[in-house]
Amino acid sequence: MNVHTTTNYLFAPLAIPTLPIVGSDALFPVHRIYCVGRNFADHAIEMGHDPNREPPFFFQKNPDTLVLSGQDFPYPSQTSDVHHEIELVVALNKGGTNIPLESAMDHVFGYGVGLDMTRRDLQGEAKKLGRPWETGKAFEASAPCTPLVPASKIGHPTAGAIWVKVNGELRQSGDLNQMIWKVPEMISYLSGLFTLQAGDLIFAGTPAGVGAVVRGDEMHGAVEGVGEIRMRVA
């Protein structure tokens, strides 16, 4: 790759996506967003898959699909079946390749609460055709997220309630201790596939109960000890 020392861009580059940090004026610059699939056994079952432990698989969302908690989630185009998936978000401040399991947590800056919003009908069609999931997963505003809480303040949560309500009705409910692949295992495995970088986010999987939302719905979710997320579907 050629390195250019000039800033004579053809057009102005877009701003780097960032997330606020609780208790700080600094911003967390986001490099990539990785999502682990079917990481709760009950969710794997509801999606029609075997919940037995198998190597994890990942997909990506683009960093500019982030939208901050409290803002509206704009209902996307070309779909009639948009689902919520509540997730713990792991934020890295150090990267690497082939990260040993025993040192994986040294790479974690902190945590947030996210929603992996999904155009389920487009994802389902892609699955049937053996095609990638981007149209179902990586659309605009598909990665709502809270400000990040440093691990130095809350530690590394391994248990605690994770849930989401829609219009006050409980939809998803689980516990972080039900994750098939734990956070250090995700980091270690993922670093064998990609060179992880400071600024990477990992959406760590969702419990059962995913379901559709429509315009006007109010989503309210939480991960115990980390934070709460609130979004209105617009």
mmCIF file of C-alpha atoms in Angstrom:
data_model
loop_
_atom_site.group_PDB
_atom_site.id
_atom_site.type_symbol
_atom_site.label_atom_id
_atom_site.label_comp_id
_atom_site.label_asym_id
_atom_site.label_seq_id
_atom_site.Cartn_x
_atom_site.Cartn_y
_atom_site.Cartn_z
ATOM 1 C CA MET A 1 0.000 0.000 0.000
ATOM 2 C CA ASN A 2 1.330 3.411 -0.943
ATOM 3 C CA VAL A 3 1.556 5.940 1.853
ATOM 4 C CA HIS A 4 0.676 9.498 0.831
ATOM 5 C CA THR A 5 2.119 12.380 2.803
ATOM 6 C CA THR A 6 -0.304 14.900 1.323
ATOM 7 C CA THR A 7 -3.865 15.607 2.452
ATOM 8 C CA ASN A 8 -4.996 16.643 -1.001
ATOM 9 C CA TYR A 9 -8.091 14.411 -0.926
ATOM 10 C CA LEU A 10 -10.440 14.367 -3.883
ATOM 11 C CA PHE A 11 -13.252 15.048 -1.423
ATOM 12 C CA ALA A 12 -13.394 15.481 2.348
ATOM 13 C CA PRO A 13 -13.126 12.121 4.152
ATOM 14 C CA LEU A 14 -15.892 11.183 6.527
ATOM 15 C CA ALA A 15 -15.383 11.646 10.243
ATOM 16 C CA ILE A 16 -14.105 8.678 12.257
ATOM 17 C CA PRO A 17 -17.020 6.956 14.032
ATOM 18 C CA THR A 18 -16.735 7.342 17.803
ATOM 19 C CA LEU A 19 -18.506 6.410 21.027
ATOM 20 C CA PRO A 20 -18.602 8.479 24.226
ATOM 21 C CA ILE A 21 -16.897 7.148 27.346
ATOM 22 C CA VAL A 22 -18.735 7.339 30.642
ATOM 23 C CA GLY A 23 -16.968 9.736 33.015
ATOM 24 C CA SER A 24 -14.580 11.099 30.394
ATOM 25 C CA ASP A 25 -14.428 13.845 27.777
ATOM 26 C CA ALA A 26 -12.411 11.533 25.526
ATOM 27 C CA LEU A 27 -14.042 9.696 22.641
ATOM 28 C CA PHE A 28 -13.461 6.052 21.684
ATOM 29 C CA PRO A 29 -12.568 5.867 17.955
ATOM 30 C CA VAL A 30 -14.130 2.789 16.362
ATOM 31 C CA HIS A 31 -12.076 0.734 13.933
ATOM 32 C CA ARG A 32 -14.222 -2.328 13.140
ATOM 33 C CA ILE A 33 -17.352 -3.997 14.472
ATOM 34 C CA TYR A 34 -17.305 -7.781 14.780
ATOM 35 C CA CYS A 35 -20.426 -9.727 15.781
ATOM 36 C CA VAL A 36 -20.439 -13.317 17.022
ATOM 37 C CA GLY A 37 -23.361 -15.420 15.830
ATOM 38 C CA ARG A 38 -25.547 -17.822 17.846
ATOM 39 C CA ASN A 39 -23.612 -17.390 21.089
ATOM 40 C CA PHE A 40 -26.558 -18.259 23.359
ATOM 41 C CA ALA A 41 -27.845 -21.837 23.100
ATOM 42 C CA ASP A 42 -31.520 -20.853 23.341
ATOM 43 C CA HIS A 43 -31.114 -18.328 20.534
ATOM 44 C CA ALA A 44 -29.364 -20.926 18.363
ATOM 45 C CA ILE A 45 -32.340 -23.237 18.920
ATOM 46 C CA GLU A 46 -34.911 -20.565 18.052
ATOM 47 C CA MET A 47 -33.022 -19.859 14.830
ATOM 48 C CA GLY A 48 -33.148 -23.545 13.913
ATOM 49 C CA HIS A 49 -29.557 -24.546 14.729
ATOM 50 C CA ASP A 50 -27.845 -27.086 16.957
ATOM 51 C CA PRO A 51 -26.837 -25.374 20.228
ATOM 52 C CA ASN A 52 -23.897 -27.713 20.845
ATOM 53 C CA ARG A 53 -20.611 -25.881 21.154
ATOM 54 C CA GLU A 54 -18.874 -25.467 17.806
ATOM 55 C CA PRO A 55 -16.196 -23.028 16.621
ATOM 56 C CA PRO A 56 -17.633 -19.492 16.756
ATOM 57 C CA PHE A 57 -18.435 -17.617 13.584
ATOM 58 C CA PHE A 58 -18.385 -13.887 13.027
ATOM 59 C CA PHE A 59 -19.809 -11.275 10.703
ATOM 60 C CA GLN A 60 -19.114 -7.562 10.514
ATOM 61 C CA LYS A 61 -21.029 -4.338 10.606
ATOM 62 C CA ASN A 62 -19.488 -1.136 9.335
ATOM 63 C CA PRO A 63 -18.369 1.374 11.992
ATOM 64 C CA ASP A 64 -20.596 4.077 10.517
ATOM 65 C CA THR A 65 -23.682 1.954 11.260
ATOM 66 C CA LEU A 66 -23.343 2.957 14.928
ATOM 67 C CA VAL A 67 -26.120 5.118 16.361
ATOM 68 C CA LEU A 68 -26.072 6.307 19.964
ATOM 69 C CA SER A 69 -28.611 5.240 22.546
ATOM 70 C CA GLY A 70 -31.315 7.855 22.931
ATOM 71 C CA GLN A 71 -31.440 8.636 19.228
ATOM 72 C CA ASP A 72 -34.111 7.270 16.911
ATOM 73 C CA PHE A 73 -33.596 4.038 15.015
ATOM 74 C CA PRO A 74 -34.770 4.780 11.460
ATOM 75 C CA TYR A 75 -36.765 1.872 10.059
ATOM 76 C CA PRO A 76 -34.712 0.688 7.061
ATOM 77 C CA SER A 77 -35.772 0.284 3.461
ATOM 78 C CA GLN A 78 -36.455 -2.922 1.506
ATOM 79 C CA THR A 79 -37.750 -4.868 4.517
ATOM 80 C CA SER A 80 -40.906 -5.658 6.446
ATOM 81 C CA ASP A 81 -39.296 -7.729 9.241
ATOM 82 C CA VAL A 82 -36.732 -5.858 11.361
ATOM 83 C CA HIS A 83 -35.643 -7.640 14.548
ATOM 84 C CA HIS A 84 -33.941 -6.508 17.768
ATOM 85 C CA GLU A 85 -31.012 -8.464 19.245
ATOM 86 C CA ILE A 86 -29.704 -7.182 22.600
ATOM 87 C CA GLU A 87 -25.960 -7.710 23.134
ATOM 88 C CA LEU A 88 -23.006 -7.014 25.392
ATOM 89 C CA VAL A 89 -20.467 -4.907 23.482
ATOM 90 C CA VAL A 90 -16.763 -5.437 24.156
ATOM 91 C CA ALA A 91 -14.425 -2.543 23.306
ATOM 92 C CA LEU A 92 -10.705 -3.186 22.698
ATOM 93 C CA ASN A 93 -7.895 -0.716 23.348
ATOM 94 C CA LYS A 94 -5.117 -3.034 22.192
ATOM 95 C CA GLY A 95 -4.882 -5.343 19.207
ATOM 96 C CA GLY A 96 -2.798 -8.184 17.876
ATOM 97 C CA THR A 97 -2.866 -11.539 16.130
ATOM 98 C CA ASN A 98 -3.091 -14.995 17.709
ATOM 99 C CA ILE A 99 -3.706 -13.488 21.131
ATOM 100 C CA PRO A 100 -3.250 -16.124 23.873
ATOM 101 C CA LEU A 101 -6.374 -16.935 25.830
ATOM 102 C CA GLU A 102 -4.730 -16.108 29.142
ATOM 103 C CA SER A 103 -3.882 -12.537 28.072
ATOM 104 C CA ALA A 104 -6.979 -11.777 26.010
ATOM 105 C CA MET A 105 -8.665 -9.669 28.687
ATOM 106 C CA ASP A 106 -5.642 -7.345 28.771
ATOM 107 C CA HIS A 107 -6.942 -6.047 25.438
ATOM 108 C CA VAL A 108 -10.355 -4.952 26.758
ATOM 109 C CA PHE A 109 -10.936 -1.276 27.444
ATOM 110 C CA GLY A 110 -14.537 -1.544 28.526
ATOM 111 C CA TYR A 111 -18.093 -2.490 27.726
ATOM 112 C CA GLY A 112 -21.342 -1.164 26.339
ATOM 113 C CA VAL A 113 -24.850 -2.316 25.526
ATOM 114 C CA GLY A 114 -25.768 -2.729 21.870
ATOM 115 C CA LEU A 115 -28.577 -3.790 19.590
ATOM 116 C CA ASP A 116 -27.752 -5.884 16.540
ATOM 117 C CA MET A 117 -30.672 -4.710 14.414
ATOM 118 C CA THR A 118 -31.405 -7.181 11.637
ATOM 119 C CA ARG A 119 -33.462 -7.163 8.445
ATOM 120 C CA ARG A 120 -34.510 -10.741 9.131
ATOM 121 C CA ASP A 121 -36.294 -11.248 5.820
ATOM 122 C CA LEU A 122 -33.219 -10.188 3.842
ATOM 123 C CA GLN A 123 -30.936 -12.261 6.064
ATOM 124 C CA GLY A 124 -33.204 -15.288 5.614
ATOM 125 C CA GLU A 125 -33.191 -14.919 1.847
ATOM 126 C CA ALA A 126 -29.398 -14.626 1.832
ATOM 127 C CA LYS A 127 -29.116 -17.802 3.921
ATOM 128 C CA LYS A 128 -31.340 -19.741 1.531
ATOM 129 C CA LEU A 129 -29.232 -18.625 -1.426
ATOM 130 C CA GLY A 130 -25.909 -19.189 0.341
ATOM 131 C CA ARG A 131 -25.026 -15.516 0.081
ATOM 132 C CA PRO A 132 -23.370 -13.110 2.566
ATOM 133 C CA TRP A 133 -25.483 -11.426 5.238
ATOM 134 C CA GLU A 134 -24.517 -7.778 4.691
ATOM 135 C CA THR A 135 -27.929 -6.681 3.431
ATOM 136 C CA GLY A 136 -29.540 -8.126 6.544
ATOM 137 C CA LYS A 137 -26.964 -6.971 9.068
ATOM 138 C CA ALA A 138 -24.847 -4.027 7.883
ATOM 139 C CA PHE A 139 -27.394 -1.386 6.901
ATOM 140 C CA GLU A 140 -27.469 2.206 8.162
ATOM 141 C CA ALA A 141 -28.054 2.620 11.936
ATOM 142 C CA SER A 142 -28.028 -1.167 12.435
ATOM 143 C CA ALA A 143 -25.652 -0.962 15.416
ATOM 144 C CA PRO A 144 -27.231 1.117 18.219
ATOM 145 C CA CYS A 145 -24.897 1.343 21.206
ATOM 146 C CA THR A 146 -24.554 3.030 24.574
ATOM 147 C CA PRO A 147 -21.549 5.034 25.744
ATOM 148 C CA LEU A 148 -18.735 2.755 26.869
ATOM 149 C CA VAL A 149 -17.958 2.047 30.526
ATOM 150 C CA PRO A 150 -14.277 1.379 31.300
ATOM 151 C CA ALA A 151 -13.452 -2.017 32.750
ATOM 152 C CA SER A 152 -11.394 -0.138 35.331
ATOM 153 C CA LYS A 153 -14.721 1.007 36.799
ATOM 154 C CA ILE A 154 -16.902 -2.114 36.490
ATOM 155 C CA GLY A 155 -14.481 -4.998 36.056
ATOM 156 C CA HIS A 156 -15.155 -7.719 33.487
ATOM 157 C CA PRO A 157 -18.769 -8.918 33.738
ATOM 158 C CA THR A 158 -19.154 -12.674 33.335
ATOM 159 C CA ALA A 159 -22.670 -12.942 34.727
ATOM 160 C CA GLY A 160 -25.678 -10.679 34.957
ATOM 161 C CA ALA A 161 -29.064 -10.166 33.389
ATOM 162 C CA ILE A 162 -29.335 -9.167 29.734
ATOM 163 C CA TRP A 163 -32.781 -8.197 28.460
ATOM 164 C CA VAL A 164 -34.818 -6.011 26.142
ATOM 165 C CA LYS A 165 -38.400 -4.774 26.306
ATOM 166 C CA VAL A 166 -40.505 -3.391 23.464
ATOM 167 C CA ASN A 167 -43.231 -0.983 24.566
ATOM 168 C CA GLY A 168 -42.728 -2.227 28.118
ATOM 169 C CA GLU A 169 -43.191 -5.909 27.215
ATOM 170 C CA LEU A 170 -40.258 -8.206 27.944
ATOM 171 C CA ARG A 171 -39.023 -9.803 24.720
ATOM 172 C CA GLN A 172 -35.517 -11.110 25.397
ATOM 173 C CA SER A 173 -34.132 -12.235 28.734
ATOM 174 C CA GLY A 174 -30.983 -14.141 29.610
ATOM 175 C CA ASP A 175 -27.760 -14.025 31.577
ATOM 176 C CA LEU A 176 -24.204 -13.357 30.431
ATOM 177 C CA ASN A 177 -23.174 -16.642 32.027
ATOM 178 C CA GLN A 178 -25.184 -18.406 29.289
ATOM 179 C CA MET A 179 -22.807 -17.293 26.549
ATOM 180 C CA ILE A 180 -21.366 -20.343 24.796
ATOM 181 C CA TRP A 181 -18.137 -18.540 23.922
ATOM 182 C CA LYS A 182 -16.843 -16.288 26.688
ATOM 183 C CA VAL A 183 -15.197 -12.928 26.025
ATOM 184 C CA PRO A 184 -11.549 -14.086 26.237
ATOM 185 C CA GLU A 185 -12.309 -17.018 23.946
ATOM 186 C CA MET A 186 -13.932 -14.708 21.391
ATOM 187 C CA ILE A 187 -10.955 -12.362 21.393
ATOM 188 C CA SER A 188 -8.395 -15.150 21.126
ATOM 189 C CA TYR A 189 -10.244 -16.991 18.340
ATOM 190 C CA LEU A 190 -11.060 -13.819 16.400
ATOM 191 C CA SER A 191 -7.421 -12.696 16.521
ATOM 192 C CA GLY A 192 -6.510 -15.856 14.629
ATOM 193 C CA LEU A 193 -8.748 -14.759 11.767
ATOM 194 C CA PHE A 194 -8.067 -11.009 11.730
ATOM 195 C CA THR A 195 -5.465 -8.615 13.058
ATOM 196 C CA LEU A 196 -7.366 -6.976 15.868
ATOM 197 C CA GLN A 197 -6.812 -3.285 16.514
ATOM 198 C CA ALA A 198 -7.420 -0.774 19.257
ATOM 199 C CA GLY A 199 -10.891 0.594 18.541
ATOM 200 C CA ASP A 200 -12.460 -2.724 17.588
ATOM 201 C CA LEU A 201 -15.880 -3.592 19.007
ATOM 202 C CA ILE A 202 -17.243 -7.100 19.499
ATOM 203 C CA PHE A 203 -20.997 -7.611 19.758
ATOM 204 C CA ALA A 204 -21.038 -10.735 21.909
ATOM 205 C CA GLY A 205 -24.286 -12.497 20.961
ATOM 206 C CA THR A 206 -27.944 -12.409 21.969
ATOM 207 C CA PRO A 207 -30.334 -14.511 24.070
ATOM 208 C CA ALA A 208 -33.590 -15.985 22.768
ATOM 209 C CA GLY A 209 -36.668 -13.900 22.145
ATOM 210 C CA VAL A 210 -35.623 -11.866 19.114
ATOM 211 C CA GLY A 211 -38.604 -10.340 17.384
ATOM 212 C CA ALA A 212 -39.892 -7.695 15.026
ATOM 213 C CA VAL A 213 -40.346 -3.990 15.690
ATOM 214 C CA VAL A 214 -42.397 -1.429 13.795
ATOM 215 C CA ARG A 215 -42.378 2.341 13.561
ATOM 216 C CA GLY A 216 -43.373 3.947 16.835
ATOM 217 C CA ASP A 217 -42.079 1.096 19.022
ATOM 218 C CA GLU A 218 -39.955 1.936 22.065
ATOM 219 C CA MET A 219 -37.019 -0.403 22.726
ATOM 220 C CA HIS A 220 -35.452 -0.493 26.190
ATOM 221 C CA GLY A 221 -32.675 -2.923 26.969
ATOM 222 C CA ALA A 222 -29.957 -3.474 29.535
ATOM 223 C CA VAL A 223 -26.952 -5.508 30.561
ATOM 224 C CA GLU A 224 -26.690 -5.695 34.337
ATOM 225 C CA GLY A 225 -23.741 -3.743 35.675
ATOM 226 C CA VAL A 226 -22.979 -2.176 32.273
ATOM 227 C CA GLY A 227 -25.828 0.102 31.232
ATOM 228 C CA GLU A 228 -29.168 0.596 29.519
ATOM 229 C CA ILE A 229 -30.111 1.389 25.944
ATOM 230 C CA ARG A 230 -33.237 3.159 24.764
ATOM 231 C CA MET A 231 -34.327 3.658 21.156
ATOM 232 C CA ARG A 232 -37.499 4.688 19.382
ATOM 233 C CA VAL A 233 -38.215 3.141 15.982
ATOM 234 C CA ALA A 234 -38.892 5.998 13.584
#
